[in-house]
Coordinates of C-alpha atoms in Angstrom, one line a residue:
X275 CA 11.5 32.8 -126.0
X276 CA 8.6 35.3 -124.6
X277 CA 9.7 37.4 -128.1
X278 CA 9.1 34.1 -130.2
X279 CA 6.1 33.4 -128.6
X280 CA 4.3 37.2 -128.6
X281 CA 5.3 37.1 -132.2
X282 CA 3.7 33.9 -133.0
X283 CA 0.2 34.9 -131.0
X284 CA 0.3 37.8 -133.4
X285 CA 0.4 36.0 -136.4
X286 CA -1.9 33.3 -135.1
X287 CA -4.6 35.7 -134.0
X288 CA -4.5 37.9 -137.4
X289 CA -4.6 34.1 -139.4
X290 CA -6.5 31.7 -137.7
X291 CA -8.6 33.0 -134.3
X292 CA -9.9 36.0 -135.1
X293 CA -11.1 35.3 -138.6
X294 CA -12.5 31.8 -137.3
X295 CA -13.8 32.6 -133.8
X296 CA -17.1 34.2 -132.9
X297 CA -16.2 35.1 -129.1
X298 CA -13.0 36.6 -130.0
X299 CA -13.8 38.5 -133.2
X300 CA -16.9 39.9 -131.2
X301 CA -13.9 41.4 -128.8
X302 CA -12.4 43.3 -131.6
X303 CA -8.6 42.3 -130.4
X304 CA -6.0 44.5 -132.0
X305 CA -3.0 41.4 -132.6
X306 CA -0.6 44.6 -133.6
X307 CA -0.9 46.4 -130.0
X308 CA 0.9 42.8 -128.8
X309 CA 4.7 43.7 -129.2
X310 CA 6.0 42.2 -125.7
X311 CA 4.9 40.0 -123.2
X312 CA 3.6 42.9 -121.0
X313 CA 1.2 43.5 -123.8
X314 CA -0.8 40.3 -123.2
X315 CA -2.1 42.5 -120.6
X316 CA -4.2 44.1 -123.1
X317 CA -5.8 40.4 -123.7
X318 CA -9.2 40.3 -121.8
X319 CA -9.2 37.2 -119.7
X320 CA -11.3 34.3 -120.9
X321 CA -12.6 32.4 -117.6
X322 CA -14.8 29.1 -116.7
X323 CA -18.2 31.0 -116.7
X324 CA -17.9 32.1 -120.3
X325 CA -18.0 28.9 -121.3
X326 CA -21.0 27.6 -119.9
X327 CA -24.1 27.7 -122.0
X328 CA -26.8 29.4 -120.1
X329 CA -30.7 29.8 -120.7
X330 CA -29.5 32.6 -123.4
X331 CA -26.9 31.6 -124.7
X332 CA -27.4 27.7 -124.8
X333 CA -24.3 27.8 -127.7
X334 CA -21.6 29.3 -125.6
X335 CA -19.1 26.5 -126.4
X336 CA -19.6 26.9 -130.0
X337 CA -18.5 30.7 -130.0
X338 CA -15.0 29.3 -129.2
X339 CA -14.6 26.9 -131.9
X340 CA -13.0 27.5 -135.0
X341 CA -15.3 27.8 -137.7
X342 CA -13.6 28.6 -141.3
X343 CA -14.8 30.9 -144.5
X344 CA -14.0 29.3 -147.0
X345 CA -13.4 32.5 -148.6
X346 CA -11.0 33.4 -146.5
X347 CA -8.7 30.6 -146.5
X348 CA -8.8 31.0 -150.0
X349 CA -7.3 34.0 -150.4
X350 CA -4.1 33.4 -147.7
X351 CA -1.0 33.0 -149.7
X352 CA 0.3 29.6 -148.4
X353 CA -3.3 28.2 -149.8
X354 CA -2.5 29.6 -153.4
X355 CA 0.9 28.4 -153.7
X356 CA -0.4 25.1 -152.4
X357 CA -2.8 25.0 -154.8
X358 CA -0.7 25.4 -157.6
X359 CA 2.0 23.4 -156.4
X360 CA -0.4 20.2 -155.2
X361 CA -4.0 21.2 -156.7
X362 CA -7.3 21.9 -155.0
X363 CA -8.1 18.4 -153.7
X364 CA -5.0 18.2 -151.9
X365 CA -5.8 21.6 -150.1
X366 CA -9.3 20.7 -149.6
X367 CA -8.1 17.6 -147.5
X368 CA -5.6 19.8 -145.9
X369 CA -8.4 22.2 -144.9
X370 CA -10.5 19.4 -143.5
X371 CA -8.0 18.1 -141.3
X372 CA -6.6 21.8 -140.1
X373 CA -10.3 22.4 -138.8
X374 CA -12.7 19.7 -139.3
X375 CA -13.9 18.2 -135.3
X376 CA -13.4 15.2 -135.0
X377 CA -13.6 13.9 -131.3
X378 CA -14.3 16.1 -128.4
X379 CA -13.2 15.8 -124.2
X380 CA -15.3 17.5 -121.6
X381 CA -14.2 19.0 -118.5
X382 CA -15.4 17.1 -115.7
X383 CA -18.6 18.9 -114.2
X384 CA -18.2 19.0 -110.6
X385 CA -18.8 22.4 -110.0
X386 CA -20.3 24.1 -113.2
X387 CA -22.2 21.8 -116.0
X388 CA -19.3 20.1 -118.3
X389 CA -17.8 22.3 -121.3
X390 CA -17.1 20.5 -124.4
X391 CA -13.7 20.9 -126.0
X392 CA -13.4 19.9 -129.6
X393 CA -10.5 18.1 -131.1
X394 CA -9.5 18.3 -135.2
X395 CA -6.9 16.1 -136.4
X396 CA -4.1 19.0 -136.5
X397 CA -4.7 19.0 -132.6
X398 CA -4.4 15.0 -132.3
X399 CA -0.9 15.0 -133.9
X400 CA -0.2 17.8 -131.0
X401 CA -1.7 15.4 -128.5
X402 CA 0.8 13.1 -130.1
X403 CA 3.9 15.4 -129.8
X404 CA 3.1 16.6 -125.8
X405 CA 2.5 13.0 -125.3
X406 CA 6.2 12.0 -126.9
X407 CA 7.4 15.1 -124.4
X408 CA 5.8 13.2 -121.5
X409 CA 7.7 9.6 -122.0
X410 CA 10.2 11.3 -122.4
X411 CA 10.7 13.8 -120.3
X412 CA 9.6 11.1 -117.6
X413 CA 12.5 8.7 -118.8
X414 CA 10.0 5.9 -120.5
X415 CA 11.2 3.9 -122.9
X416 CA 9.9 2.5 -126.2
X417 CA 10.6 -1.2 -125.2
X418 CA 9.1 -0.6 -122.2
X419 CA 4.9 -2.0 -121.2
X420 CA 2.9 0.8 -120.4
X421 CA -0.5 0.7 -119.0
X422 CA -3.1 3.0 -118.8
X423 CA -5.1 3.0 -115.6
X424 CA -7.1 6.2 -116.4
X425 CA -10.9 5.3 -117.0
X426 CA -12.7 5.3 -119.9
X427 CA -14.0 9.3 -120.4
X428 CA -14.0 12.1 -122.7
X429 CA -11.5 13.4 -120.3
X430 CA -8.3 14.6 -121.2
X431 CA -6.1 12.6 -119.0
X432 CA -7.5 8.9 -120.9
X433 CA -6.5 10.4 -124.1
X434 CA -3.2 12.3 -123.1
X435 CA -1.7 9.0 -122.2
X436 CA -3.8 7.4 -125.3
X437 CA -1.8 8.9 -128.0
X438 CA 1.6 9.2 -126.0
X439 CA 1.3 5.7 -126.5
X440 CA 0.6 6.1 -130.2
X441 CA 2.9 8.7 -130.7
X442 CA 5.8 7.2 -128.6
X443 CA 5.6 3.8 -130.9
X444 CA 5.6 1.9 -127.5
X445 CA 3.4 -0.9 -126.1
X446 CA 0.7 0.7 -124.2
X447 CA -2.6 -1.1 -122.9
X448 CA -6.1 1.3 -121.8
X449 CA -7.6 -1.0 -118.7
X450 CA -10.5 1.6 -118.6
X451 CA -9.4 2.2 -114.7
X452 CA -11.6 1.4 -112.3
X453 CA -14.8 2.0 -114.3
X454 CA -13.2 -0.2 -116.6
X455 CA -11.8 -3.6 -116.2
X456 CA -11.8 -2.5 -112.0
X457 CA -9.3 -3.2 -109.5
X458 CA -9.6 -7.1 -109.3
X459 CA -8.8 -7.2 -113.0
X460 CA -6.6 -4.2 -113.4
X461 CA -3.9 -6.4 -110.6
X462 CA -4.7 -9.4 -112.7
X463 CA -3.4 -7.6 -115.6
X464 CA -0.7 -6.0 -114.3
X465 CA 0.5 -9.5 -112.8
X466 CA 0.4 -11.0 -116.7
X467 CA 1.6 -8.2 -118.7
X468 CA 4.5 -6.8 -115.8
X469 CA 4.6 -3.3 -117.4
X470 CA 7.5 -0.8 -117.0
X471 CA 5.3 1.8 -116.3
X472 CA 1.9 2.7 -115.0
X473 CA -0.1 5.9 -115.5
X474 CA -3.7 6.6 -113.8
X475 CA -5.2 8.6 -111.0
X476 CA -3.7 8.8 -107.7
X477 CA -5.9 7.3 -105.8
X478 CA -7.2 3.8 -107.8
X479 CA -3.4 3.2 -108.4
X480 CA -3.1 3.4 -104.6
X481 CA -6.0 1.0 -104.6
X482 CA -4.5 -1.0 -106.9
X483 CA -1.1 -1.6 -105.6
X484 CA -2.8 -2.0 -101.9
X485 CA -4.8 -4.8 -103.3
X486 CA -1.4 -6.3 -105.1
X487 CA 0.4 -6.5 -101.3
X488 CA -2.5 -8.2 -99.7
X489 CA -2.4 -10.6 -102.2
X490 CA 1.2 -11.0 -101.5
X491 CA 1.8 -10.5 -105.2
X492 CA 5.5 -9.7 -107.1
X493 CA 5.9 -6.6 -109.5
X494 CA 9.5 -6.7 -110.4
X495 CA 9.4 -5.0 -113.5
X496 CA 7.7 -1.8 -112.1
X497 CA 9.6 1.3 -112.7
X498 CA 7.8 4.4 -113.5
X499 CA 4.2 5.5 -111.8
X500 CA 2.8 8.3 -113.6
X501 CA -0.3 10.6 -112.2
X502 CA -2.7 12.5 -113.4
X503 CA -6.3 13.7 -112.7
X504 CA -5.7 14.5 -108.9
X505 CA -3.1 16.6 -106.6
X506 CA -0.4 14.6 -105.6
X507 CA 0.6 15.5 -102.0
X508 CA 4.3 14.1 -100.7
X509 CA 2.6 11.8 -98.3
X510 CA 1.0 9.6 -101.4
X511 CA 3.9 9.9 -103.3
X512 CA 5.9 8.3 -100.2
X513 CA 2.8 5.9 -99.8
X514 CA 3.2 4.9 -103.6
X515 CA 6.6 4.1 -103.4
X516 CA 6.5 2.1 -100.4
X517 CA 3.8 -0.2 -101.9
X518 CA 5.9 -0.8 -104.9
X519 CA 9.0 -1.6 -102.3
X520 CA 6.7 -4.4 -100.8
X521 CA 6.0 -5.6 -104.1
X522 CA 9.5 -6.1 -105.0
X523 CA 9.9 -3.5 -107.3
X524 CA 13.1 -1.3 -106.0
X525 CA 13.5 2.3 -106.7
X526 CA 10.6 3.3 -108.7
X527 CA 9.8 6.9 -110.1
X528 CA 6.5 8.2 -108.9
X529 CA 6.1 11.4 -111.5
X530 CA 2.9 14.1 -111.4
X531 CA 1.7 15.5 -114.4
X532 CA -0.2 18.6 -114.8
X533 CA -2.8 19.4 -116.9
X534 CA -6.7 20.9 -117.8
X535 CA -9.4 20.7 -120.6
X536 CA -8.7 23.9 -122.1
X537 CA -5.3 23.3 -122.9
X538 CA -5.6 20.0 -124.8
X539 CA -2.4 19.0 -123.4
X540 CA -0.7 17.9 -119.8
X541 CA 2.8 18.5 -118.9
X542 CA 4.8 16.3 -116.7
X543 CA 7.7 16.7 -114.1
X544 CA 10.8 14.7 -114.6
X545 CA 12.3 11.6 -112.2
X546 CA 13.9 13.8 -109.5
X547 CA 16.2 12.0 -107.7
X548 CA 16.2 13.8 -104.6
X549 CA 12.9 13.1 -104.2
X550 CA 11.7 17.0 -104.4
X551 CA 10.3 18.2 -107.6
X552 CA 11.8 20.0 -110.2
X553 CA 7.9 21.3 -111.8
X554 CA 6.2 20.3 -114.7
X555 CA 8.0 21.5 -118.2
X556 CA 6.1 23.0 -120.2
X557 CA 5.7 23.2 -124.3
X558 CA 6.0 26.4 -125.0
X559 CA 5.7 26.5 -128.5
X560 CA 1.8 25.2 -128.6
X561 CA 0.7 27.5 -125.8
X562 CA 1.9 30.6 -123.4
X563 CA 1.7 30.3 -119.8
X564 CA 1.4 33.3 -117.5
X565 CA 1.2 33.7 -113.7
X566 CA -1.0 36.5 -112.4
X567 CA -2.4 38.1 -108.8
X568 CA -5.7 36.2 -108.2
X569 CA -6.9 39.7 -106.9
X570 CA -5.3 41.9 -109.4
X571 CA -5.0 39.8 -112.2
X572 CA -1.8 41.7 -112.7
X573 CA 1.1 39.3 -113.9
X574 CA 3.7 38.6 -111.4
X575 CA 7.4 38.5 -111.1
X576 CA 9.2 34.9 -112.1
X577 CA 9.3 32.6 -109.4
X578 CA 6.3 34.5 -107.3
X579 CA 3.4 32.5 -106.5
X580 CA -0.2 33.6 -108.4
X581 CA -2.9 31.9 -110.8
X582 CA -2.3 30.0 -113.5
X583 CA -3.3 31.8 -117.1
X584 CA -2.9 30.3 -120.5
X585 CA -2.7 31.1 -123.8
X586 CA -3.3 28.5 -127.1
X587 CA -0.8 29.4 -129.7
X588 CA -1.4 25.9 -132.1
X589 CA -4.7 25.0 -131.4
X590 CA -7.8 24.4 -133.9
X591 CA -11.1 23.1 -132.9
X592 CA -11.7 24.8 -129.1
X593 CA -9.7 28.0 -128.6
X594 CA -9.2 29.9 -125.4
X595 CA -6.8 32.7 -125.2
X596 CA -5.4 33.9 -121.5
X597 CA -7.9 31.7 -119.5
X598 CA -8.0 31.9 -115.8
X599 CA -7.6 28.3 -114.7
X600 CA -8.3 28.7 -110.8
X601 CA -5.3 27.1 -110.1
X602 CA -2.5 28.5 -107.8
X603 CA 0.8 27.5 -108.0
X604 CA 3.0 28.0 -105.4
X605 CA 6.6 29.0 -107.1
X606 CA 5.6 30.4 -110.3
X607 CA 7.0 29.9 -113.1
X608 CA 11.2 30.1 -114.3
X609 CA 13.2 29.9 -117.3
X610 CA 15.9 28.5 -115.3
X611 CA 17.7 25.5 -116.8
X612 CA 16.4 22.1 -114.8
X613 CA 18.3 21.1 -112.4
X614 CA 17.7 17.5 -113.1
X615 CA 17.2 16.8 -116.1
X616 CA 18.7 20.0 -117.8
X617 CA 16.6 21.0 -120.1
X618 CA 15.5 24.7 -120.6
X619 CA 11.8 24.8 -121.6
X620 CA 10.0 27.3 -118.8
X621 CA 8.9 24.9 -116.0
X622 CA 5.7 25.6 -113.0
X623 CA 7.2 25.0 -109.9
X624 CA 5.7 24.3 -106.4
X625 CA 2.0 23.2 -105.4
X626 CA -1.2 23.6 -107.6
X627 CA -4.2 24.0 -105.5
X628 CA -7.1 25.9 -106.5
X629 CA -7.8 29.6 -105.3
X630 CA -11.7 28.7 -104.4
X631 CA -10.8 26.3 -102.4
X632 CA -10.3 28.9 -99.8
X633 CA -13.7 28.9 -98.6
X634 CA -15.8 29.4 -95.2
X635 CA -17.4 26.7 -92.9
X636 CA -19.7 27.6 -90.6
X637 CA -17.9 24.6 -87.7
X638 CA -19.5 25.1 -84.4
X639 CA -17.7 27.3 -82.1
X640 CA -15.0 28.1 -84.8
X641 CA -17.5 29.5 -87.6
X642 CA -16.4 31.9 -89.8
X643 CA -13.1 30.1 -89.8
X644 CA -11.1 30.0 -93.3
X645 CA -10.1 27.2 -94.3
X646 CA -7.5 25.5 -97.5
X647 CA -9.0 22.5 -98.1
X648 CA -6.2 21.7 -100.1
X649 CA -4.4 21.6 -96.6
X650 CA -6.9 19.6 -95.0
X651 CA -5.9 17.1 -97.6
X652 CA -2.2 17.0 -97.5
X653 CA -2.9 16.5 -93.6
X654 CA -4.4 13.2 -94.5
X655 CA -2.0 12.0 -97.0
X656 CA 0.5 13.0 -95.2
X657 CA -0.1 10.7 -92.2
X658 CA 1.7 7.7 -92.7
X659 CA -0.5 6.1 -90.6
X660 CA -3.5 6.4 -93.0
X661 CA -3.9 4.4 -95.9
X662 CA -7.2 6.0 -97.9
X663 CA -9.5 8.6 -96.7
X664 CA -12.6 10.7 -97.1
X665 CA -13.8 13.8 -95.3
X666 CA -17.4 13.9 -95.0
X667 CA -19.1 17.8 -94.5
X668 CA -22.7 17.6 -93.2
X669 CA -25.1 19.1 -91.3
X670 CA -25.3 18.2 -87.5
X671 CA -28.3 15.7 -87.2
X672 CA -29.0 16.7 -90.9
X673 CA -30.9 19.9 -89.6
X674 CA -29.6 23.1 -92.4
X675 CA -30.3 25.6 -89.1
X676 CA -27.6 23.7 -87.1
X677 CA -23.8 24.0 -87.3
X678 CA -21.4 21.7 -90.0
X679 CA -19.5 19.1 -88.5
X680 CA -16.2 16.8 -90.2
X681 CA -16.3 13.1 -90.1
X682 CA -13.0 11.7 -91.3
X683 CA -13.5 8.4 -92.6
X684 CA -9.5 6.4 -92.6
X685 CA -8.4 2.8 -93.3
X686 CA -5.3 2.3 -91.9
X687 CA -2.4 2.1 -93.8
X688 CA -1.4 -2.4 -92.6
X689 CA 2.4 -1.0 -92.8
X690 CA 2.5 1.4 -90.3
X691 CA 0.3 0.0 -87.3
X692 CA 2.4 1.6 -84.3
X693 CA -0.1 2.9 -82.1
X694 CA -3.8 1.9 -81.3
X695 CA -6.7 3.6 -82.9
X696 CA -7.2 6.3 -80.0
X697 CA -3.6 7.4 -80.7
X698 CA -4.4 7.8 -84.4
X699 CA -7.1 9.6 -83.7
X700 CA -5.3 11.9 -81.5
X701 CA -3.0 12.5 -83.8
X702 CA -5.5 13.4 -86.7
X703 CA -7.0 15.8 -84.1
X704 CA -3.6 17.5 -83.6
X705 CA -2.7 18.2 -87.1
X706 CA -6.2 19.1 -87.8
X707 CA -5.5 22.0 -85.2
X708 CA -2.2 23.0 -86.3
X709 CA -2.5 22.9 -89.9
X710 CA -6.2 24.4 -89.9
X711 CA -7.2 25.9 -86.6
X712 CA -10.1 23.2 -86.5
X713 CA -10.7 19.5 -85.4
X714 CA -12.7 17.2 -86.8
X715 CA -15.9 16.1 -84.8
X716 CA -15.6 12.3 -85.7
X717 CA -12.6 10.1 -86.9
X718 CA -14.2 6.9 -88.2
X719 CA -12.0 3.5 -89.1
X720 CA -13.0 1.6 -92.0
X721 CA -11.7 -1.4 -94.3
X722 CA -10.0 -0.9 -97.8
X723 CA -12.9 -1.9 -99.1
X724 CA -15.4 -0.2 -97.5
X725 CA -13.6 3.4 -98.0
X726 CA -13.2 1.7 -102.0
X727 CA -16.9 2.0 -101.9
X728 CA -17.1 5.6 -100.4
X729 CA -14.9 7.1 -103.0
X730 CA -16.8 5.8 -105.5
X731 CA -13.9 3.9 -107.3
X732 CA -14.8 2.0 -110.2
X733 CA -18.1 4.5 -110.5
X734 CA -16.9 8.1 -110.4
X735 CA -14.7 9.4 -112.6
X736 CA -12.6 11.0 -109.8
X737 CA -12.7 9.1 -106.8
X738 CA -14.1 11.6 -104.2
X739 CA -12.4 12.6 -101.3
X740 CA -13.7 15.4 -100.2
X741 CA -17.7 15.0 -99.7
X742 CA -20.2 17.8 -99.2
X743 CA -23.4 16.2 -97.7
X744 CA -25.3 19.2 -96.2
X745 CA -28.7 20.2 -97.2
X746 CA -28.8 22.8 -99.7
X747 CA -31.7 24.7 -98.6
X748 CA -29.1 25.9 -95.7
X749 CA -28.1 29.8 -95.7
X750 CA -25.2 30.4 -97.8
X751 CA -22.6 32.8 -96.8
X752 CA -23.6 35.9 -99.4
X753 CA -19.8 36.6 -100.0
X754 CA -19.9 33.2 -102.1
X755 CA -17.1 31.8 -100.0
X756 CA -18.9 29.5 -98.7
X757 CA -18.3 25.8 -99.7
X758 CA -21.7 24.9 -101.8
X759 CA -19.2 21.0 -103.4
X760 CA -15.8 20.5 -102.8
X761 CA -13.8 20.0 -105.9
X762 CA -11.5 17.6 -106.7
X763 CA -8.4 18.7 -108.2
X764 CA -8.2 18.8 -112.5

């Protein structure tokens, strides 16, 4: 497979990047140096900031487009023979929807300005064929009802589960999410249509099936939850399926997919019956994933945890070749057949978080500290006890001289009341400690709809969890570790 796939990077860089692409034909890349996959090492590494326009170079995005001669494609061999056989016209039209833009996504903006990804109609009908990979690999249906909680956006996750729809011939309604039709009439919906299956962030379908038990509503027909957009920690993926339990739905698949702008695509786990994942398969004839030393950027063994790097190998519009993502993943990446499913496309295995968010807070007595925040998250999900959340970061009494504090804002999960609020507080405090070598300086209680509010839902396009409210004219660690906003998760 990693022989197929070096030799089909060759061919696509001679025909269709390097002639097309301004950032990578300015890199003079030699496609006959790659003869094994230890010679993508030779590759440079595309990464976020070359991507983002700046002052000089307000057209950055554009260097990674593909932009056809004309005389060029003219003289490749398969556009002769296509010629005769069909006439110009037809390869005209051909040409047109091979590289012609027609709809763009945009990564999300958070921590850099957003980066626009364009989209030609040869890369739609490969939106199409991951998305048929999706259903199926996560056991959908065609007869079944699928809806589409992901808002509105240029954002890959909307349109991933957009043209699986199209593409798997099934029924598949786009609610908009939360910025959308909201979570009043995204339960409405749900309560009319009854899907099979629902696919959205993890936190509005959270608020969405909370809102459903209060109103003491029935979902019988659920059988599939599908996520996307955010990490998906154990706790909310126990949380999920015990919400869908009260609402009378049984055994119900609760599947993570993983995915990023730059690819154009998202690749989803399969239903694991044990209840521990198997890792997201991957397609690895539209792109070539490697994992990597964050420090070295050496790759690493199979199965050894590092950064994720990938490689387009179908792609028109946007191209990027061996980007760094950020993301870490925890067990690397195997060839190994699935355990579950069987099937023997290469599959990621283990957590993603991302490899800035190991950063330093300056916390009182404990500054200097380092801390994951994507632990600090899993903390909170995974406390049964805690229905939604959001860790506030600030300044104490809003003075950028003094110290941070953490103020975790909770609503508590109406399930799971077995103690009184000092207990859950104490209990917070404790795994705080353990898991991070910190404690938080305020645990605040809130209603559902109050911490709604907080995150934003039915505003942001990711509901934030994770809130950085210092002031900015504070001093800044100079080793850049130093948390300046939180990301969410891709």
């Amino acid at each position: 497979l990693r022989n197929w796939q070096v030799n089909r990077l060759r061919r696509y860089l001679k025909e269709t990047v390097l002639p097309f692409s301004q950032h990578y034909r300015d890199l003079e890349i030699r496609p006959e140096a790659l003869q094994d996959f230890s010679d993508l090492a030779s590759l440079p590494f595309t990464q976020k900031r070359n991507l983002i326009p700046t002052e000089e170079e307000p057209k950055r995005p554009r260097n990674f487009v593909l932009i056809p001669d004309q005389e060029v494609l003219k003289r490749r061999s398969s556009t002769i023979i296509k010629a005769l056989c069909l006439g110009r016209a037809r390869v005209q039209r051909d040409f047109e929807k091979e590289f012609r833009p027609i709809m763009m996504t945009s990564t999300t903006g958070r921590s850099t300005a957003p980066v626009p990804f364009l989209y030609t109609a040869h890369d739609l009908e490969n939106l199409k064929t991951t998305g048929i990979r999706l259903m199926e690999i996560c056991g959908s249906r065609p007869e079944f009802k699928h809806l589409n909680l992901f808002p509105f956006a240029p954002h890959l996750a909307f349109w991933q589960t957009h043209y699986a729809g199209i593409g798997f011939n099934t029924f598949n309604i786009d609610t908009g999410g939360g910025r959308g039709m909201g979570t009043d009439a995204s339960v409405s919906l749900m309560g009319r249509v009854k899907p099979d299956a629902i696919i959205g962030m993890p936190t509005f379908i959270y608020h969405v099936l909370r809102q459903a038990v209060e109103e003491g509503l029935t979902w019988k027909n659920l059988r599939k939850v599908v996520l996307g957009g955010e990490k998906v920690p154990n706790g909310m993926r126990g949380k999920l399926r015990a919400l869908a339990a009260e609402l009378g739905s049984g055994k119900v698949d609760v599947l993570a997919t993983y995915g990023f702008t730059e690819a154009k695509t998202a690749w989803p786990e399969c239903p694991h019956g044990t209840g521990e994942s198997t890792g997201y398969h991957l397609s690895p004839d539209l792109g070539i994933i490697e994992i990597i030393d964050p420090d070295t950027g050496e790759q690493v063994p199979d199965g050894s945890p590092g950064e994720i790097v990938y490689t387009a190998l179908d792609a028109r519009g946007s191209v990027v070749l061996r980007y760094r993502t950020g993301d870490e993943i925890s067990g690397g990446l195997t060839y190994a057949p699935c355990p579950s499913c069987g099937r023997t496309v290469p599959r990621l295995l283990g957590a993603i978080s991302r490899v800035s968010d190991y950063r330093r807070l300056r916390i009182g007595k404990l500054k200097g500290t380092l801390v994951n925040f994507n632990e600090l998250e899993h903390i909170l999900d995974d406390i049964e006890e805690i229905g939604t959340w959001q860790m506030e970061i600030r300044n104490v009494n809003d003075d950028p001289l003094a110290g941070d504090e953490i103020i975790v804002h909770i609503s508590r999960n109406p399930s799971r009341r077995d103690g009184g609020r000092d207990e859950l507080r104490r209990l917070i405090r404790r795994k705080f400690q353990v898991g991070a070598e910190l404690t938080p300086n305020r645990v605040e209680f809130h209603s559902a709809e109050s911490i709604r509010t907080k995150q934003g839902v039915g505003e942001n396009l990711k509901e934030e969890k994770v809130v950085d409210c210092r002031r900015r004219d504070q001093e800044i660690d100079s080793s850049n570790n130093m948390l300046s906003k939180v990301p969410n998760s891709r």
